[in-house]
């Protein structure tokens, strides 16, 4: 989804809520009355797990004005790709990137004059747990009047990573990688004849994710001998295409290696013998854009393809 599309969708959602608020008798006020929205947060304290750090932040939206108001949210992540949603399931959209961290747009809800409402926001930072605590500056929550563009109030989000022993004393600054450090390895594959005359063959492929650069998926591009195509992966959790596939299993932790099978197919009538060489090139994607890698040379594996008699 493009940034422009996300903004339009957010504006439509907030606009619908605003119409509902105007239709409510309690929202009728004098022409001089106005909502005055503010937002307050506490610290986000992240706890180490075997799949990174997790934590929940409470943000309180208050209306200090004399008219009911509708709030939109702009959430700047403390670390890239760390925001995972609101407790109440409210839809959200990526609006922008700032220093490789997403700015998330979401709906904060209707807040009556003089009232407040609390929201719980969930985060997960996919990095290896450290024996020392850390802090991440730069996160924030902003509130925007529904359908508007000007920020009414913003509060910074002090973010603390507990050490593996639970300490928060004397923290270091968390520095997240920007470029990935991927590596992929495969081997020769022999296709064998099936009952319908076509040929299939499995090739084990190992992918390693070397650091904590944020990404959501790993896309692989295949270059194969004439007539040979990608048929599937095993396991498979996203569709494959004749010249591409996604690495199964979702996001990686730093240093994680994952081995899976790529199934190749050739049509009936393919002769036995050497069919040629092929390659797979793996690339990380973050907010639908490719991510640079510290050493692109090991992002490609080459192999030979043959057909059994």
Short mmCIF file of C-alpha atoms in Angstrom, two decimals:
data_model
loop_
_atom_site.label_atom_id
_atom_site.label_comp_id
_atom_site.label_asym_id
_atom_site.label_seq_id
_atom_site.Cartn_x
_atom_site.Cartn_y
_atom_site.Cartn_z
CA UNK A 1 0.00 0.00 0.00
CA UNK A 2 1.41 3.41 -0.91
CA UNK A 3 1.84 6.18 1.64
CA UNK A 4 -0.80 8.25 -0.19
CA UNK A 5 -3.28 5.35 -0.11
CA UNK A 6 -2.64 4.80 3.60
CA UNK A 7 -3.29 8.47 4.35
CA UNK A 8 -6.53 8.45 2.38
CA UNK A 9 -7.70 5.31 4.15
CA UNK A 10 -6.87 6.77 7.56
CA UNK A 11 -8.67 10.01 6.71
CA UNK A 12 -11.77 8.10 5.57
CA UNK A 13 -11.83 6.06 8.76
CA UNK A 14 -11.48 9.14 10.92
CA UNK A 15 -14.03 11.03 8.85
CA UNK A 16 -16.63 8.33 9.34
CA UNK A 17 -16.07 8.43 13.08
CA UNK A 18 -16.36 12.21 13.03
CA UNK A 19 -19.77 11.99 11.30
CA UNK A 20 -20.92 9.54 13.97
CA UNK A 21 -19.77 11.93 16.67
CA UNK A 22 -21.67 14.86 15.10
CA UNK A 23 -24.82 12.74 14.94
CA UNK A 24 -24.69 12.06 18.68
CA UNK A 25 -26.76 14.49 20.78
CA UNK A 26 -24.01 14.77 23.38
CA UNK A 27 -21.73 16.25 20.74
CA UNK A 28 -23.91 19.34 20.19
CA UNK A 29 -22.07 22.40 21.53
CA UNK A 30 -21.92 26.10 20.88
CA UNK A 31 -20.14 27.36 17.78
CA UNK A 32 -17.19 28.58 19.83
CA UNK A 33 -16.56 25.26 21.61
CA UNK A 34 -13.71 23.06 20.39
CA UNK A 35 -11.98 19.81 21.26
CA UNK A 36 -8.42 20.04 22.60
CA UNK A 37 -6.68 16.69 22.29
CA UNK A 38 -3.54 15.68 24.19
CA UNK A 39 -1.60 12.43 24.50
CA UNK A 40 0.50 11.09 27.37
CA UNK A 41 2.59 7.93 27.60
CA UNK A 42 4.80 6.25 30.10
CA UNK A 43 8.01 4.42 29.25
CA UNK A 44 7.97 1.39 26.98
CA UNK A 45 9.81 -1.36 28.86
CA UNK A 46 10.84 -4.29 26.67
CA UNK A 47 11.49 -7.73 28.11
CA UNK A 48 13.92 -10.19 26.46
CA UNK A 49 12.55 -13.46 25.03
CA UNK A 50 13.94 -16.10 22.68
CA UNK A 51 12.38 -14.16 19.78
CA UNK A 52 13.59 -10.69 20.60
CA UNK A 53 12.20 -8.14 23.04
CA UNK A 54 8.48 -7.60 23.67
CA UNK A 55 6.52 -4.95 25.52
CA UNK A 56 3.25 -3.03 25.74
CA UNK A 57 2.89 0.74 25.93
CA UNK A 58 -0.15 2.54 27.34
CA UNK A 59 -1.04 5.84 25.65
CA UNK A 60 -3.76 8.05 27.14
CA UNK A 61 -5.66 10.44 24.85
CA UNK A 62 -7.41 13.27 26.70
CA UNK A 63 -9.84 15.93 25.51
CA UNK A 64 -9.30 19.09 27.52
CA UNK A 65 -11.70 21.12 25.34
CA UNK A 66 -15.43 21.82 25.54
CA UNK A 67 -16.52 19.76 22.51
CA UNK A 68 -16.27 16.07 21.73
CA UNK A 69 -13.42 15.14 19.41
CA UNK A 70 -12.13 12.36 17.20
CA UNK A 71 -8.45 11.43 17.37
CA UNK A 72 -6.08 9.97 14.81
CA UNK A 73 -2.72 8.56 15.92
CA UNK A 74 0.76 8.83 14.44
CA UNK A 75 3.09 6.30 16.05
CA UNK A 76 6.83 6.55 15.41
CA UNK A 77 8.49 3.25 16.26
CA UNK A 78 11.41 3.15 18.72
CA UNK A 79 13.04 0.54 16.44
CA UNK A 80 12.39 -0.44 12.84
CA UNK A 81 9.58 -2.96 12.22
CA UNK A 82 8.78 -3.19 15.94
CA UNK A 83 5.13 -2.07 16.11
CA UNK A 84 2.79 -5.08 15.93
CA UNK A 85 -0.65 -3.60 16.67
CA UNK A 86 -3.13 -2.32 19.23
CA UNK A 87 -4.76 -4.53 21.83
CA UNK A 88 -8.25 -3.73 20.55
CA UNK A 89 -7.44 -4.75 16.97
CA UNK A 90 -7.81 -1.25 15.48
CA UNK A 91 -6.57 -1.16 11.86
CA UNK A 92 -3.30 0.65 11.19
CA UNK A 93 -1.20 1.67 8.19
CA UNK A 94 2.42 2.51 7.46
CA UNK A 95 2.50 6.23 6.65
CA UNK A 96 6.22 6.92 6.27
CA UNK A 97 9.77 5.94 7.21
CA UNK A 98 11.95 8.09 9.50
CA UNK A 99 15.51 6.90 10.11
CA UNK A 100 14.43 3.42 8.98
CA UNK A 101 11.62 3.36 11.57
CA UNK A 102 7.99 3.31 10.46
CA UNK A 103 5.49 6.05 11.18
CA UNK A 104 2.18 4.28 11.76
CA UNK A 105 -1.22 5.87 11.23
CA UNK A 106 -4.16 4.57 13.24
CA UNK A 107 -7.54 5.61 14.70
CA UNK A 108 -7.48 6.75 18.32
CA UNK A 109 -11.24 6.91 18.74
CA UNK A 110 -13.87 9.40 19.86
CA UNK A 111 -13.11 11.26 23.09
CA UNK A 112 -15.88 13.22 24.83
CA UNK A 113 -15.18 16.70 26.17
CA UNK A 114 -13.37 16.46 29.51
CA UNK A 115 -12.85 12.70 29.11
CA UNK A 116 -9.91 10.44 28.25
CA UNK A 117 -9.31 6.97 26.87
CA UNK A 118 -6.36 4.61 27.21
CA UNK A 119 -4.90 2.56 24.36
CA UNK A 120 -2.45 -0.34 24.61
CA UNK A 121 0.16 -0.62 21.85
CA UNK A 122 2.26 -3.74 21.39
CA UNK A 123 5.89 -3.91 20.23
CA UNK A 124 8.43 -6.60 19.39
CA UNK A 125 12.05 -5.83 18.51
CA UNK A 126 13.63 -8.73 16.61
CA UNK A 127 17.13 -8.58 18.02
CA UNK A 128 19.25 -10.86 20.17
CA UNK A 129 18.79 -10.42 23.92
CA UNK A 130 21.80 -8.79 25.60
CA UNK A 131 23.30 -9.24 29.04
CA UNK A 132 23.15 -5.45 29.47
CA UNK A 133 20.17 -3.05 29.30
CA UNK A 134 19.66 -0.67 26.38
CA UNK A 135 17.68 2.42 25.44
CA UNK A 136 16.25 3.48 22.08
CA UNK A 137 15.57 7.19 21.54
CA UNK A 138 13.25 8.62 18.90
CA UNK A 139 9.94 6.87 19.46
CA UNK A 140 6.84 9.00 19.89
CA UNK A 141 3.03 9.08 19.83
CA UNK A 142 1.23 12.04 18.24
CA UNK A 143 -2.49 12.82 18.18
CA UNK A 144 -4.16 14.56 15.24
CA UNK A 145 -7.79 15.78 15.18
CA UNK A 146 -9.83 13.37 13.05
CA UNK A 147 -9.53 14.14 9.35
CA UNK A 148 -6.92 16.82 9.97
CA UNK A 149 -3.22 17.02 9.23
CA UNK A 150 -1.81 19.18 12.03
CA UNK A 151 -0.49 17.44 15.14
CA UNK A 152 -2.38 18.59 18.23
CA UNK A 153 0.04 17.04 20.71
CA UNK A 154 3.02 14.67 20.78
CA UNK A 155 4.69 12.72 23.56
CA UNK A 156 8.06 11.00 23.31
CA UNK A 157 8.30 7.31 24.18
CA UNK A 158 11.33 6.52 26.32
CA UNK A 159 12.16 2.91 25.44
CA UNK A 160 14.15 0.64 27.72
CA UNK A 161 15.37 -2.89 26.95
CA UNK A 162 15.81 -4.97 30.08
CA UNK A 163 18.97 -7.05 30.28
CA UNK A 164 18.70 -10.84 30.34
CA UNK A 165 18.90 -10.59 34.14
CA UNK A 166 16.12 -7.96 34.25
CA UNK A 167 18.34 -4.95 34.97
CA UNK A 168 17.68 -1.46 33.58
CA UNK A 169 20.70 0.24 35.21
CA UNK A 170 23.45 1.90 33.15
CA UNK A 171 21.89 1.19 29.73
CA UNK A 172 23.69 1.44 26.40
CA UNK A 173 22.15 2.88 23.25
CA UNK A 174 20.54 0.28 20.99
CA UNK A 175 21.86 0.59 17.43
CA UNK A 176 19.87 -1.41 14.89
CA UNK A 177 21.47 -2.51 11.63
CA UNK A 178 20.19 -0.84 8.46
CA UNK A 179 21.57 -3.22 5.82
CA UNK A 180 20.93 -6.96 6.01
CA UNK A 181 23.65 -9.61 6.05
CA UNK A 182 22.08 -12.49 4.13
CA UNK A 183 23.65 -15.67 2.81
CA UNK A 184 22.09 -18.47 0.74
CA UNK A 185 23.40 -21.91 -0.20
CA UNK A 186 21.99 -24.65 -2.42
CA UNK A 187 23.29 -27.61 -4.38
CA UNK A 188 22.88 -29.62 -7.56
CA UNK A 189 19.41 -31.03 -8.22
CA UNK A 190 18.27 -33.98 -10.35
CA UNK A 191 14.70 -34.05 -11.65
CA UNK A 192 13.01 -37.44 -11.81
CA UNK A 193 10.25 -38.63 -14.14
CA UNK A 194 6.67 -38.62 -12.78
CA UNK A 195 3.69 -40.72 -13.85
CA UNK A 196 2.45 -38.00 -16.21
CA UNK A 197 5.86 -37.68 -17.89
CA UNK A 198 6.83 -34.41 -16.21
CA UNK A 199 9.92 -34.18 -13.99
CA UNK A 200 10.20 -32.98 -10.39
CA UNK A 201 13.20 -32.51 -8.12
CA UNK A 202 13.82 -31.19 -4.62
CA UNK A 203 16.76 -28.98 -3.76
CA UNK A 204 17.54 -28.17 -0.10
CA UNK A 205 18.30 -24.47 0.32
CA UNK A 206 19.74 -22.83 3.46
CA UNK A 207 19.30 -19.14 4.18
CA UNK A 208 21.08 -17.29 6.97
CA UNK A 209 20.04 -13.91 8.36
CA UNK A 210 23.15 -12.39 9.87
CA UNK A 211 21.99 -9.29 11.77
CA UNK A 212 18.95 -7.37 13.06
CA UNK A 213 18.24 -5.08 10.08
CA UNK A 214 14.45 -4.75 9.87
CA UNK A 215 12.61 -6.63 7.13
CA UNK A 216 9.33 -8.49 6.80
CA UNK A 217 10.08 -11.14 4.20
CA UNK A 218 12.84 -12.59 2.03
CA UNK A 219 12.05 -12.73 -1.67
CA UNK A 220 14.02 -15.09 -3.92
CA UNK A 221 14.44 -14.63 -7.68
CA UNK A 222 15.13 -17.77 -9.74
CA UNK A 223 17.07 -17.99 -12.99
CA UNK A 224 16.63 -21.51 -14.38
CA UNK A 225 17.42 -23.52 -17.53
CA UNK A 226 14.86 -23.34 -20.34
CA UNK A 227 11.69 -25.23 -19.47
CA UNK A 228 12.54 -25.58 -15.78
CA UNK A 229 10.42 -23.65 -13.25
CA UNK A 230 9.85 -23.27 -9.53
CA UNK A 231 6.93 -25.52 -8.60
CA UNK A 232 6.72 -24.94 -4.83
CA UNK A 233 8.63 -24.71 -1.57
CA UNK A 234 8.36 -27.18 1.30
CA UNK A 235 7.16 -25.96 3.72
CA UNK A 236 5.14 -23.31 1.88
CA UNK A 237 3.28 -20.44 3.54
CA UNK A 238 3.12 -17.99 0.61
CA UNK A 239 2.49 -18.60 -3.11
CA UNK A 240 5.37 -19.51 -5.42
CA UNK A 241 5.76 -18.46 -9.04
CA UNK A 242 7.74 -20.03 -11.92
CA UNK A 243 10.64 -17.60 -11.40
CA UNK A 244 10.29 -16.55 -7.75
CA UNK A 245 9.29 -17.57 -4.23
CA UNK A 246 9.39 -16.30 -0.67
CA UNK A 247 11.55 -17.96 1.98
CA UNK A 248 9.04 -19.77 4.23
CA UNK A 249 8.77 -19.27 7.96
CA UNK A 250 8.31 -15.51 8.31
CA UNK A 251 10.75 -13.12 9.94
CA UNK A 252 14.24 -14.16 11.01
CA UNK A 253 16.13 -13.58 14.22
CA UNK A 254 19.76 -12.42 13.90
CA UNK A 255 22.03 -15.38 13.16
CA UNK A 256 19.11 -17.69 12.38
CA UNK A 257 19.57 -20.31 9.66
CA UNK A 258 16.64 -21.95 7.94
CA UNK A 259 16.70 -24.92 5.55
CA UNK A 260 13.79 -25.75 3.27
CA UNK A 261 13.21 -27.47 -0.07
CA UNK A 262 12.62 -25.76 -3.40
CA UNK A 263 10.75 -28.07 -5.77
CA UNK A 264 11.64 -27.62 -9.45
CA UNK A 265 9.61 -28.93 -12.38
CA UNK A 266 10.22 -29.57 -16.08
CA UNK A 267 7.52 -30.52 -18.60
CA UNK A 268 6.93 -33.91 -20.18
CA UNK A 269 9.22 -34.47 -23.12
CA UNK A 270 12.27 -32.99 -21.39
CA UNK A 271 15.22 -35.22 -22.36
CA UNK A 272 17.42 -36.92 -19.78
CA UNK A 273 20.82 -35.46 -19.02
CA UNK A 274 22.27 -32.10 -18.03
CA UNK A 275 19.76 -29.27 -18.42
CA UNK A 276 22.06 -26.39 -17.48
CA UNK A 277 22.77 -24.21 -14.49
CA UNK A 278 20.46 -22.09 -12.37
CA UNK A 279 20.61 -19.61 -9.51
CA UNK A 280 18.57 -18.24 -6.63
CA UNK A 281 19.13 -14.67 -5.40
CA UNK A 282 17.60 -13.71 -2.05
CA UNK A 283 16.67 -10.14 -1.11
CA UNK A 284 15.03 -8.71 2.02
CA UNK A 285 11.91 -6.55 1.72
CA UNK A 286 10.89 -3.87 4.22
CA UNK A 287 7.71 -1.80 3.71
CA UNK A 288 7.58 -3.34 0.21
CA UNK A 289 11.00 -1.96 -0.72
CA UNK A 290 14.27 -3.92 -1.19
CA UNK A 291 16.85 -3.64 1.58
CA UNK A 292 20.56 -3.21 0.85
CA UNK A 293 22.95 -5.92 2.01
CA UNK A 294 26.46 -5.61 3.46
CA UNK A 295 27.79 -8.27 1.03
CA UNK A 296 25.48 -8.93 -1.94
CA UNK A 297 27.87 -11.56 -3.35
CA UNK A 298 26.67 -14.27 -0.96
CA UNK A 299 22.99 -13.49 -1.59
CA UNK A 300 23.13 -15.75 -4.68
CA UNK A 301 23.65 -19.49 -4.94
CA UNK A 302 24.28 -21.26 -8.26
CA UNK A 303 23.66 -24.93 -9.05
CA UNK A 304 23.39 -27.46 -11.85
CA UNK A 305 20.10 -29.02 -12.95
CA UNK A 306 19.87 -32.48 -14.52
CA UNK A 307 17.11 -34.86 -15.58
CA UNK A 308 17.15 -38.58 -14.78
CA UNK A 309 16.48 -41.08 -17.58
#
